Short mmCIF file of C-alpha atoms and ligand atoms in Angstrom, two decimals:
data_model
loop_
_atom_site.label_atom_id
_atom_site.label_comp_id
_atom_site.label_asym_id
_atom_site.label_seq_id
_atom_site.Cartn_x
_atom_site.Cartn_y
_atom_site.Cartn_z
CA MET B 1 79.85 74.38 29.84
CA ASP B 2 78.73 77.06 27.43
CA SER B 3 81.80 78.48 25.72
CA ARG B 4 80.67 81.98 26.68
CA LEU B 5 80.77 80.99 30.34
CA ALA B 6 84.22 79.45 29.90
CA ARG B 7 85.49 82.73 28.53
CA PHE B 8 83.64 84.73 31.16
CA SER B 9 84.78 82.75 34.15
CA GLU B 10 88.39 81.85 33.38
CA SER B 11 91.11 83.22 35.58
CA ILE B 12 94.07 81.41 34.03
CA SER B 13 94.87 84.52 32.00
CA PHE B 14 95.95 86.25 35.20
CA ASP B 15 96.33 83.66 37.95
CA HIS B 16 99.00 81.72 36.03
CA ARG B 17 101.32 84.03 37.93
CA LEU B 18 100.61 81.96 41.04
CA TYR B 19 102.09 78.74 39.67
CA LYS B 20 105.19 78.67 41.85
CA GLN B 21 103.19 79.34 44.98
CA ASP B 22 100.61 76.74 43.95
CA ILE B 23 103.26 74.09 43.49
CA ARG B 24 104.96 74.97 46.75
CA GLY B 25 101.62 74.85 48.55
CA SER B 26 100.72 71.51 46.99
CA ILE B 27 104.02 69.90 47.92
CA ALA B 28 103.64 71.06 51.52
CA HIS B 29 100.07 69.78 51.57
CA ALA B 30 101.13 66.41 50.13
CA ARG B 31 103.99 66.11 52.61
CA MET B 32 101.53 66.73 55.42
CA LEU B 33 99.10 64.13 53.99
CA CYS B 34 101.94 61.63 53.88
CA ARG B 35 102.95 62.32 57.48
CA GLN B 36 99.32 61.82 58.46
CA ARG B 37 99.22 58.52 56.53
CA LEU B 38 96.74 59.85 54.03
CA LEU B 39 99.38 59.25 51.32
CA GLU B 40 102.01 56.50 51.00
CA ALA B 41 105.62 57.67 51.02
CA ALA B 42 106.04 56.51 47.43
CA GLU B 43 102.91 58.41 46.42
CA PHE B 44 104.21 61.60 48.01
CA GLU B 45 107.58 61.15 46.29
CA ALA B 46 105.86 60.73 42.92
CA ILE B 47 103.62 63.76 43.49
CA GLN B 48 106.56 65.91 44.55
CA ARG B 49 108.71 64.78 41.62
CA GLU B 50 106.00 65.46 39.06
CA LEU B 51 105.01 68.80 40.58
CA LEU B 52 108.62 69.97 40.39
CA ASP B 53 108.80 68.80 36.82
CA ILE B 54 105.55 70.64 36.01
CA GLU B 55 107.10 73.75 37.54
CA GLY B 56 109.93 73.41 35.01
CA VAL B 57 107.37 73.11 32.20
CA LEU B 58 105.70 76.30 33.43
CA ASP B 59 109.06 78.05 33.87
CA ARG B 60 109.79 77.38 30.22
CA GLY B 61 106.32 78.59 29.22
CA GLU B 62 105.56 75.18 27.73
CA MET B 63 102.16 74.52 29.29
CA PRO B 64 99.29 75.33 26.95
CA PHE B 65 96.55 77.13 28.87
CA LYS B 66 92.91 76.24 28.21
CA ILE B 67 90.12 78.47 29.41
CA GLU B 68 87.92 75.38 29.93
CA MET B 69 90.27 74.48 32.76
CA GLU B 70 89.58 77.81 34.41
CA ASP B 71 92.61 78.51 36.56
CA ILE B 72 96.23 77.68 37.32
CA HIS B 73 95.22 75.36 40.16
CA MET B 74 93.18 73.16 37.81
CA HIS B 75 95.88 73.22 35.15
CA ILE B 76 98.53 71.98 37.52
CA GLU B 77 96.35 69.37 39.16
CA GLN B 78 95.04 68.05 35.85
CA THR B 79 98.58 67.76 34.48
CA LEU B 80 99.53 65.81 37.61
CA ILE B 81 96.54 63.49 37.15
CA ASP B 82 97.42 63.00 33.48
CA ARG B 83 100.84 61.86 34.61
CA LEU B 84 100.05 59.87 37.75
CA GLY B 85 96.42 58.78 37.41
CA ASP B 86 94.88 57.85 40.78
CA VAL B 87 97.93 58.99 42.76
CA GLY B 88 97.49 62.44 41.24
CA ARG B 89 93.81 62.33 42.20
CA LYS B 90 94.82 62.04 45.87
CA LEU B 91 96.54 65.43 46.07
CA HIS B 92 93.28 67.30 46.60
CA THR B 93 92.48 65.26 49.74
CA ALA B 94 91.23 67.51 52.59
CA ARG B 95 91.71 70.62 50.49
CA SER B 96 89.46 72.82 48.40
CA ARG B 97 90.36 75.46 45.89
CA ASN B 98 89.05 77.98 48.40
CA ASP B 99 91.85 77.43 50.91
CA GLN B 100 94.27 76.60 48.10
CA VAL B 101 93.74 79.94 46.34
CA SER B 102 94.03 81.83 49.60
CA THR B 103 97.27 79.99 50.42
CA ASP B 104 98.75 80.79 47.03
CA ILE B 105 97.84 84.47 47.14
CA ARG B 106 99.23 84.82 50.64
CA LEU B 107 102.52 83.24 49.61
CA TRP B 108 102.66 85.52 46.57
CA VAL B 109 101.80 88.64 48.55
CA ARG B 110 104.31 87.79 51.27
CA GLU B 111 107.09 87.43 48.73
CA ASN B 112 106.16 90.64 46.98
CA LEU B 113 105.78 92.61 50.19
CA ASP B 114 109.37 91.63 50.93
CA ARG B 115 110.39 92.80 47.49
CA VAL B 116 108.67 96.15 48.02
CA ASP B 117 110.32 96.46 51.41
CA SER B 118 113.79 95.95 49.98
CA LEU B 119 113.06 98.57 47.32
CA LEU B 120 111.84 101.00 49.98
CA LEU B 121 115.07 100.38 51.84
CA GLY B 122 116.97 101.03 48.61
CA LEU B 123 115.13 104.31 48.17
CA GLN B 124 115.87 105.32 51.76
CA LYS B 125 119.54 104.59 51.16
CA ALA B 126 119.43 106.72 48.01
CA PHE B 127 117.99 109.67 49.99
CA LEU B 128 120.51 109.10 52.77
CA SER B 129 123.41 109.16 50.33
CA ARG B 130 122.07 112.47 49.02
CA CYS B 131 122.35 113.91 52.53
CA SER B 132 126.15 113.75 52.47
CA LYS B 133 126.35 114.68 48.80
CA ASP B 134 124.25 117.80 49.42
CA ALA B 135 125.75 118.63 52.83
CA GLY B 136 125.48 122.32 53.68
CA VAL B 137 123.14 123.14 50.78
CA ILE B 138 120.23 125.33 51.86
CA VAL B 139 116.91 125.23 50.01
CA PRO B 140 113.65 127.07 50.55
CA ALA B 141 110.96 125.06 52.30
CA TYR B 142 107.41 125.74 51.15
CA THR B 143 104.02 125.86 52.73
CA HIS B 144 101.04 126.53 50.48
CA MET B 145 103.66 126.31 47.70
CA GLN B 146 104.90 129.71 48.93
CA ARG B 147 108.44 130.19 50.11
CA ALA B 148 108.36 129.74 53.85
CA GLN B 149 111.67 129.17 55.61
CA PRO B 150 115.18 128.11 54.63
CA VAL B 151 116.09 124.51 55.45
CA LEU B 152 118.99 122.21 54.77
CA ALA B 153 118.53 120.10 51.65
CA ALA B 154 119.45 117.10 53.82
CA HIS B 155 116.56 117.93 56.14
CA TYR B 156 114.31 117.82 53.09
CA TRP B 157 115.59 114.38 52.08
CA LEU B 158 115.15 113.15 55.64
CA ALA B 159 111.48 114.10 55.44
CA TYR B 160 111.11 111.49 52.71
CA MET B 161 113.02 108.99 54.82
CA GLU B 162 110.39 109.35 57.53
CA LYS B 163 107.53 108.79 55.11
CA LEU B 164 109.24 105.73 53.66
CA GLU B 165 109.92 104.41 57.14
CA ARG B 166 106.23 104.62 57.99
CA ASP B 167 105.50 102.79 54.74
CA ARG B 168 107.89 100.07 55.82
CA GLY B 169 106.28 99.90 59.23
CA ARG B 170 102.82 99.50 57.70
CA LEU B 171 104.19 96.86 55.41
CA ALA B 172 105.73 94.85 58.24
CA ASP B 173 102.51 95.07 60.20
CA CYS B 174 100.40 94.00 57.25
CA ARG B 175 102.81 91.12 56.58
CA LYS B 176 101.92 89.62 59.97
CA ARG B 177 98.31 89.23 58.92
CA VAL B 178 99.27 87.98 55.48
CA ASN B 179 101.55 85.34 56.96
CA VAL B 180 98.84 83.11 58.43
CA SER B 181 98.04 79.72 56.90
CA PRO B 182 94.57 79.08 55.48
CA LEU B 183 95.61 75.67 54.15
CA GLY B 184 93.38 72.87 55.37
CA GLY B 185 90.44 75.18 55.98
CA ALA B 186 88.97 73.19 53.07
CA ALA B 187 85.76 74.43 51.45
CA VAL B 188 84.15 76.10 54.46
CA ALA B 189 83.67 73.75 57.41
CA GLY B 190 87.03 72.04 57.72
CA THR B 191 87.41 68.30 57.22
CA SER B 192 86.81 64.97 58.95
CA LEU B 193 90.18 63.69 57.72
CA PRO B 194 93.08 63.66 60.23
CA ILE B 195 95.15 66.51 58.79
CA ASP B 196 97.79 68.57 60.58
CA ARG B 197 97.35 72.17 59.59
CA HIS B 198 100.15 73.36 61.83
CA TYR B 199 102.62 71.13 60.05
CA SER B 200 101.74 72.35 56.55
CA ALA B 201 101.80 75.94 57.85
CA GLU B 202 105.28 75.40 59.22
CA LEU B 203 106.47 73.89 55.94
CA LEU B 204 105.32 77.02 54.13
CA GLY B 205 106.91 79.41 56.60
CA PHE B 206 103.60 80.74 57.90
CA GLU B 207 103.79 82.18 61.38
CA GLY B 208 100.32 81.15 62.39
CA VAL B 209 97.32 79.05 61.40
CA ALA B 210 94.01 80.76 60.66
CA ALA B 211 91.57 79.59 63.31
CA ASN B 212 88.18 79.61 61.60
CA SER B 213 87.51 77.66 58.42
CA ILE B 214 84.51 79.83 57.47
CA ASP B 215 86.58 82.98 57.82
CA ILE B 216 89.44 81.42 55.85
CA SER B 217 87.38 80.80 52.79
CA SER B 218 86.04 84.35 52.67
CA ASP B 219 88.91 86.48 54.00
CA ARG B 220 90.55 88.95 51.66
CA ASP B 221 91.36 91.58 54.29
CA PHE B 222 95.04 90.85 53.75
CA ALA B 223 94.78 91.68 50.05
CA VAL B 224 92.94 94.95 50.68
CA GLU B 225 95.36 95.88 53.42
CA SER B 226 98.39 95.15 51.23
CA VAL B 227 96.98 97.31 48.48
CA PHE B 228 96.32 100.08 50.98
CA VAL B 229 99.98 99.95 52.02
CA LEU B 230 100.94 100.14 48.35
CA THR B 231 98.53 103.02 47.84
CA MET B 232 100.19 105.01 50.59
CA ILE B 233 103.58 104.34 49.00
CA SER B 234 102.14 105.53 45.68
CA GLU B 235 100.85 108.67 47.33
CA HIS B 236 104.30 109.39 48.71
CA LEU B 237 105.98 108.72 45.39
CA SER B 238 103.45 110.84 43.59
CA GLY B 239 104.04 113.85 45.86
CA TRP B 240 107.79 113.46 45.49
CA ALA B 241 107.49 113.17 41.72
CA GLU B 242 105.36 116.31 41.54
CA GLU B 243 107.89 118.21 43.63
CA TRP B 244 110.85 117.18 41.53
CA ILE B 245 108.95 117.93 38.33
CA LEU B 246 108.52 121.48 39.63
CA TRP B 247 112.08 121.70 40.86
CA SER B 248 113.36 120.64 37.44
CA THR B 249 111.51 123.39 35.57
CA THR B 250 113.29 126.47 34.23
CA GLU B 251 111.17 128.48 36.68
CA PHE B 252 112.73 126.68 39.65
CA GLY B 253 115.97 125.31 38.22
CA PHE B 254 116.81 123.59 41.51
CA ILE B 255 117.68 120.17 40.10
CA LYS B 256 118.93 118.52 36.97
CA LEU B 257 117.29 115.15 36.37
CA PRO B 258 119.38 112.36 34.83
CA HIS B 259 118.76 112.50 31.08
CA THR B 260 118.58 108.72 30.79
CA PHE B 261 115.31 108.89 32.72
CA CYS B 262 113.85 111.76 30.68
CA THR B 263 112.71 112.07 27.09
CA GLY B 264 113.11 114.78 24.49
CA SER B 265 110.49 116.42 22.35
CA SER B 266 110.32 115.57 18.65
CA ILE B 267 109.59 119.16 17.74
CA MET B 268 111.19 121.30 20.47
CA PRO B 269 114.89 120.41 20.57
CA GLN B 270 115.59 122.23 23.84
CA LYS B 271 113.20 120.11 25.89
CA VAL B 272 114.02 117.48 28.48
CA ASN B 273 110.76 116.07 29.76
CA PRO B 274 110.50 114.46 33.20
CA ASP B 275 108.42 111.51 31.91
CA THR B 276 109.45 109.03 34.59
CA LEU B 277 108.29 111.38 37.31
CA GLU B 278 105.10 112.26 35.45
CA LEU B 279 104.29 108.59 35.00
CA THR B 280 105.07 107.90 38.65
CA ARG B 281 102.56 110.60 39.54
CA GLY B 282 100.09 109.30 36.95
CA LYS B 283 100.40 105.64 37.84
CA SER B 284 99.41 106.33 41.44
CA ALA B 285 95.89 106.70 40.01
CA ARG B 286 95.85 103.01 39.10
CA VAL B 287 96.88 101.94 42.57
CA ILE B 288 94.33 104.22 44.24
CA GLY B 289 91.71 102.83 41.85
CA ASN B 290 92.73 99.25 42.62
CA LEU B 291 92.20 99.84 46.32
CA GLN B 292 88.72 101.12 45.55
CA THR B 293 88.05 98.08 43.36
CA LEU B 294 88.99 95.67 46.13
CA LEU B 295 86.98 97.49 48.76
CA VAL B 296 83.90 97.47 46.58
CA LEU B 297 84.52 93.85 45.57
CA ILE B 298 84.23 92.50 49.11
CA LYS B 299 81.50 94.89 50.21
CA GLY B 300 78.36 93.00 51.14
CA LEU B 301 79.72 89.50 50.46
CA PRO B 302 78.03 86.97 52.73
CA LEU B 303 80.13 84.17 54.24
CA ALA B 304 81.97 82.33 52.92
CA TYR B 305 83.69 81.83 49.54
CA ASN B 306 81.92 83.56 46.69
CA ARG B 307 83.15 83.52 43.15
CA ASP B 308 83.40 87.31 43.22
CA LEU B 309 86.68 86.78 45.05
CA GLN B 310 88.33 85.58 41.87
CA GLU B 311 88.28 89.23 40.80
CA ASP B 312 90.75 90.16 43.53
CA LYS B 313 93.83 89.19 41.57
CA PRO B 314 94.04 91.73 38.70
CA PRO B 315 93.94 94.78 41.02
CA LEU B 316 96.23 93.06 43.51
CA PHE B 317 98.86 92.10 40.94
CA ASP B 318 98.63 95.43 39.16
CA SER B 319 99.21 97.34 42.39
CA PHE B 320 102.36 95.41 43.16
CA ASP B 321 103.62 95.62 39.58
CA THR B 322 103.02 99.36 39.44
CA VAL B 323 104.59 100.21 42.78
CA ILE B 324 107.58 97.94 42.17
CA ALA B 325 108.18 99.54 38.76
CA CYS B 326 107.92 103.05 40.24
CA LEU B 327 110.32 102.23 43.07
CA GLU B 328 112.82 100.62 40.71
CA LEU B 329 113.00 103.89 38.81
CA ALA B 330 112.80 106.21 41.80
CA ILE B 331 116.03 104.79 43.25
CA PRO B 332 118.36 105.70 40.34
CA ILE B 333 116.60 109.03 39.88
CA VAL B 334 117.18 109.99 43.51
CA GLU B 335 120.77 108.78 43.25
CA GLN B 336 121.62 110.50 39.99
CA THR B 337 119.73 113.79 40.11
CA GLU B 338 121.97 116.79 40.61
CA LEU B 339 121.06 119.54 43.01
CA LEU B 340 122.11 122.94 41.61
CA PRO B 341 123.28 124.91 44.68
CA GLU B 342 124.35 128.03 42.75
CA ALA B 343 120.98 128.39 41.07
CA ILE B 344 119.24 127.82 44.39
CA SER B 345 121.34 130.23 46.41
CA ALA B 346 120.98 132.91 43.77
CA LYS B 347 117.25 132.85 44.48
CA LEU B 348 117.42 132.14 48.16
CA ASP B 349 117.62 135.79 49.19
CA GLN B 350 114.30 136.47 47.50
CA GLY B 351 111.10 135.90 49.40
CA TYR B 352 112.14 137.01 52.91
CA LEU B 353 112.78 133.47 54.11
CA ASP B 354 114.58 134.81 57.19
CA ALA B 355 111.56 136.78 58.43
CA THR B 356 110.44 134.03 60.82
CA ALA B 357 113.93 133.72 62.29
CA LEU B 358 113.97 137.49 62.80
CA MET B 359 110.58 137.36 64.50
CA GLU B 360 111.82 134.64 66.84
CA GLY B 361 114.91 136.77 67.54
CA LEU B 362 112.61 139.57 68.70
CA ILE B 363 110.58 137.14 70.80
CA SER B 364 113.72 135.98 72.59
CA ARG B 365 114.41 139.64 73.44
CA GLY B 366 111.11 139.63 75.28
CA MET B 367 108.70 140.95 72.65
CA PRO B 368 105.27 139.21 72.57
CA GLN B 369 104.85 136.96 69.53
CA ARG B 370 101.94 138.87 67.99
CA THR B 371 103.84 142.16 68.32
CA ALA B 372 107.02 140.70 66.88
CA HIS B 373 105.01 139.27 63.98
CA HIS B 374 103.56 142.69 63.32
CA LYS B 375 106.93 144.53 63.55
CA VAL B 376 108.67 142.08 61.21
CA GLY B 377 105.72 142.38 58.84
CA ALA B 378 106.35 146.14 58.78
CA LEU B 379 110.08 145.60 58.14
CA VAL B 380 109.27 143.21 55.27
CA ALA B 381 106.94 145.85 53.79
CA ILE B 382 109.72 148.45 53.85
CA ALA B 383 112.24 146.03 52.37
CA LYS B 384 109.76 145.00 49.66
CA SER B 385 109.09 148.62 48.71
CA ARG B 386 112.82 149.15 48.25
CA GLN B 387 113.28 145.70 46.67
CA VAL B 388 116.06 144.74 49.06
CA PRO B 389 116.52 141.81 51.46
CA LEU B 390 115.93 142.38 55.20
CA LEU B 391 119.68 142.36 55.73
CA LYS B 392 119.96 145.57 53.66
CA LEU B 393 117.58 147.62 55.83
CA THR B 394 119.25 150.70 57.35
CA ASP B 395 119.41 151.31 61.11
CA ALA B 396 116.97 154.19 60.64
CA GLU B 397 114.49 151.94 58.83
CA ILE B 398 114.77 149.34 61.60
CA LYS B 399 114.16 152.00 64.25
CA SER B 400 111.23 153.38 62.31
CA VAL B 401 109.11 150.31 63.15
CA ASP B 402 110.14 150.14 66.80
CA GLU B 403 112.29 152.54 68.86
CA SER B 404 113.77 149.66 70.90
CA LEU B 405 115.27 147.97 67.83
CA ASP B 406 118.70 148.54 66.34
CA GLY B 407 121.16 147.04 63.85
CA SER B 408 121.95 144.11 66.17
CA ILE B 409 118.79 142.34 65.00
CA ARG B 410 120.72 141.56 61.82
CA GLU B 411 122.43 138.63 63.62
CA THR B 412 119.64 136.23 62.75
CA LEU B 413 119.22 137.54 59.22
CA GLY B 414 120.30 135.85 56.03
CA VAL B 415 119.40 132.24 55.34
CA ALA B 416 122.57 130.86 56.96
CA GLY B 417 121.78 132.79 60.14
CA ALA B 418 118.24 131.47 60.09
CA ILE B 419 119.42 127.87 59.77
CA GLN B 420 121.76 128.31 62.75
CA SER B 421 119.02 129.88 64.80
CA TYR B 422 116.80 126.77 64.70
CA SER B 423 117.30 124.59 67.73
CA SER B 424 114.26 122.42 68.44
CA TYR B 425 114.24 118.65 68.07
CA GLY B 426 113.32 117.76 64.48
CA SER B 427 114.31 121.20 63.18
CA SER B 428 116.65 122.10 60.35
CA ASN B 429 119.48 123.09 62.71
CA PRO B 430 122.71 121.63 61.25
CA THR B 431 123.60 119.80 64.46
CA ARG B 432 120.10 118.34 64.73
CA VAL B 433 120.18 117.28 61.11
CA ALA B 434 123.62 115.72 61.55
CA GLU B 435 122.26 113.73 64.50
CA GLN B 436 119.38 112.48 62.39
CA ILE B 437 121.69 111.50 59.56
CA LYS B 438 123.76 109.53 62.04
CA THR B 439 120.67 107.79 63.42
CA TRP B 440 119.54 106.85 59.92
CA SER B 441 122.99 105.59 58.91
CA ASP B 442 123.06 103.37 61.99
CA ARG B 443 119.55 102.16 61.37
CA LEU B 444 119.93 101.40 57.68
CA GLY B 445 123.38 99.83 58.08
N1 LIG F 501 89.49 80.49 40.01
C1 LIG F 501 88.90 80.56 41.30
C2 LIG F 501 89.46 81.76 42.09
O1 LIG F 501 90.50 82.24 41.77
C3 LIG F 501 89.16 79.32 42.02
C4 LIG F 501 88.32 79.13 43.24
C5 LIG F 501 87.14 78.38 42.85
N2 LIG F 501 86.48 77.80 43.95
C6 LIG F 501 85.31 77.29 43.76
N3 LIG F 501 84.73 76.80 44.76
N4 LIG F 501 84.74 77.33 42.59
O2 LIG F 501 88.84 82.25 43.05
#
């Protein structure tokens, strides 16, 4: 082989990460071969013993990698052959690297999906613990980044819980399709040898056995789908990071981020920069890009295995690494950030956040919605011109927009009044929110 091709085509530099899965897959395959009398018991024992020893060598980083040997699968098998001679040469019976690679990636993805899921759970628990810590705190909710309506801070945190729960649901669903055994699909057509694919699948904890050997050798749907799930998580983290960056600015002053997760400026001593959040926002770009890479990679590939598929691993690994790193940092940030209720409430009376509650108060007195909207708009205009909150309007001013109105409309005014006035399912009403917190506590355990 031309040395340029060796350099061009190697994958050992990245697929060495699959060594544990490769060894596990090989032992299961060998055990199946033995049960099917394609290997002697003593041969299987020797293969298993040496593979476990090779795993130790790899654990200690003592295996020299050679690009001429292309990938981790060849490195492990060749080491086995060096040790066992012809017995080692039997391991690859009724197997090809095509189903072997797919098996290894699926095992790796399955394990890492579980890791992501436990981190998502950790992040949900962090948001849930905030709900009791921030009980009773009211914050402005925004639409179009304009102050819209007052809500409980806990209701805000629960919004993230929902997003994370959908992420976990997608992950669990995707895991079902990941957890199907390709092993024994061989190169493309299956094999004439009497293998038992169900047995090796069972040994590896797969829930099913992929049914079509041609499909097996070409399928990377599970990789694309996993990265999509990770992309959605990244999108959620990125939006959260952006929000907390804003909330931590002097302009907002809603939260104080833990200093251990921020950096200072070398030249401006007063600065505390939200680097972790900025990088979380920034790193979502890599994950989104990786999804694109995988989609384009498989586009137009004819059946079945094509060497293009070797290129799936860098974007796949990078997506998991990135999302795992972001989640590992998001958890302590959510736990340790301080909400600053005094600073928030000082600003809460600005922006007429109770206008919608007032409008709904008028509607419940029988006024048509469009009319009520118009009347409250007029009241806001008066209040704005005097630079006072709605609560400070005089009886005469209230009457001036509509003869039928009087001072009693003040009941729903003020942010606390507005919060109490919500009642619908899913709203920021304190009782509703308390119910949701209870449901989440029960669910998360
Ligand atoms: N390094 C390759 C990969 O990761 C191994 C599969 C090679 N299969 C083959 N038939 N050449 O995809």
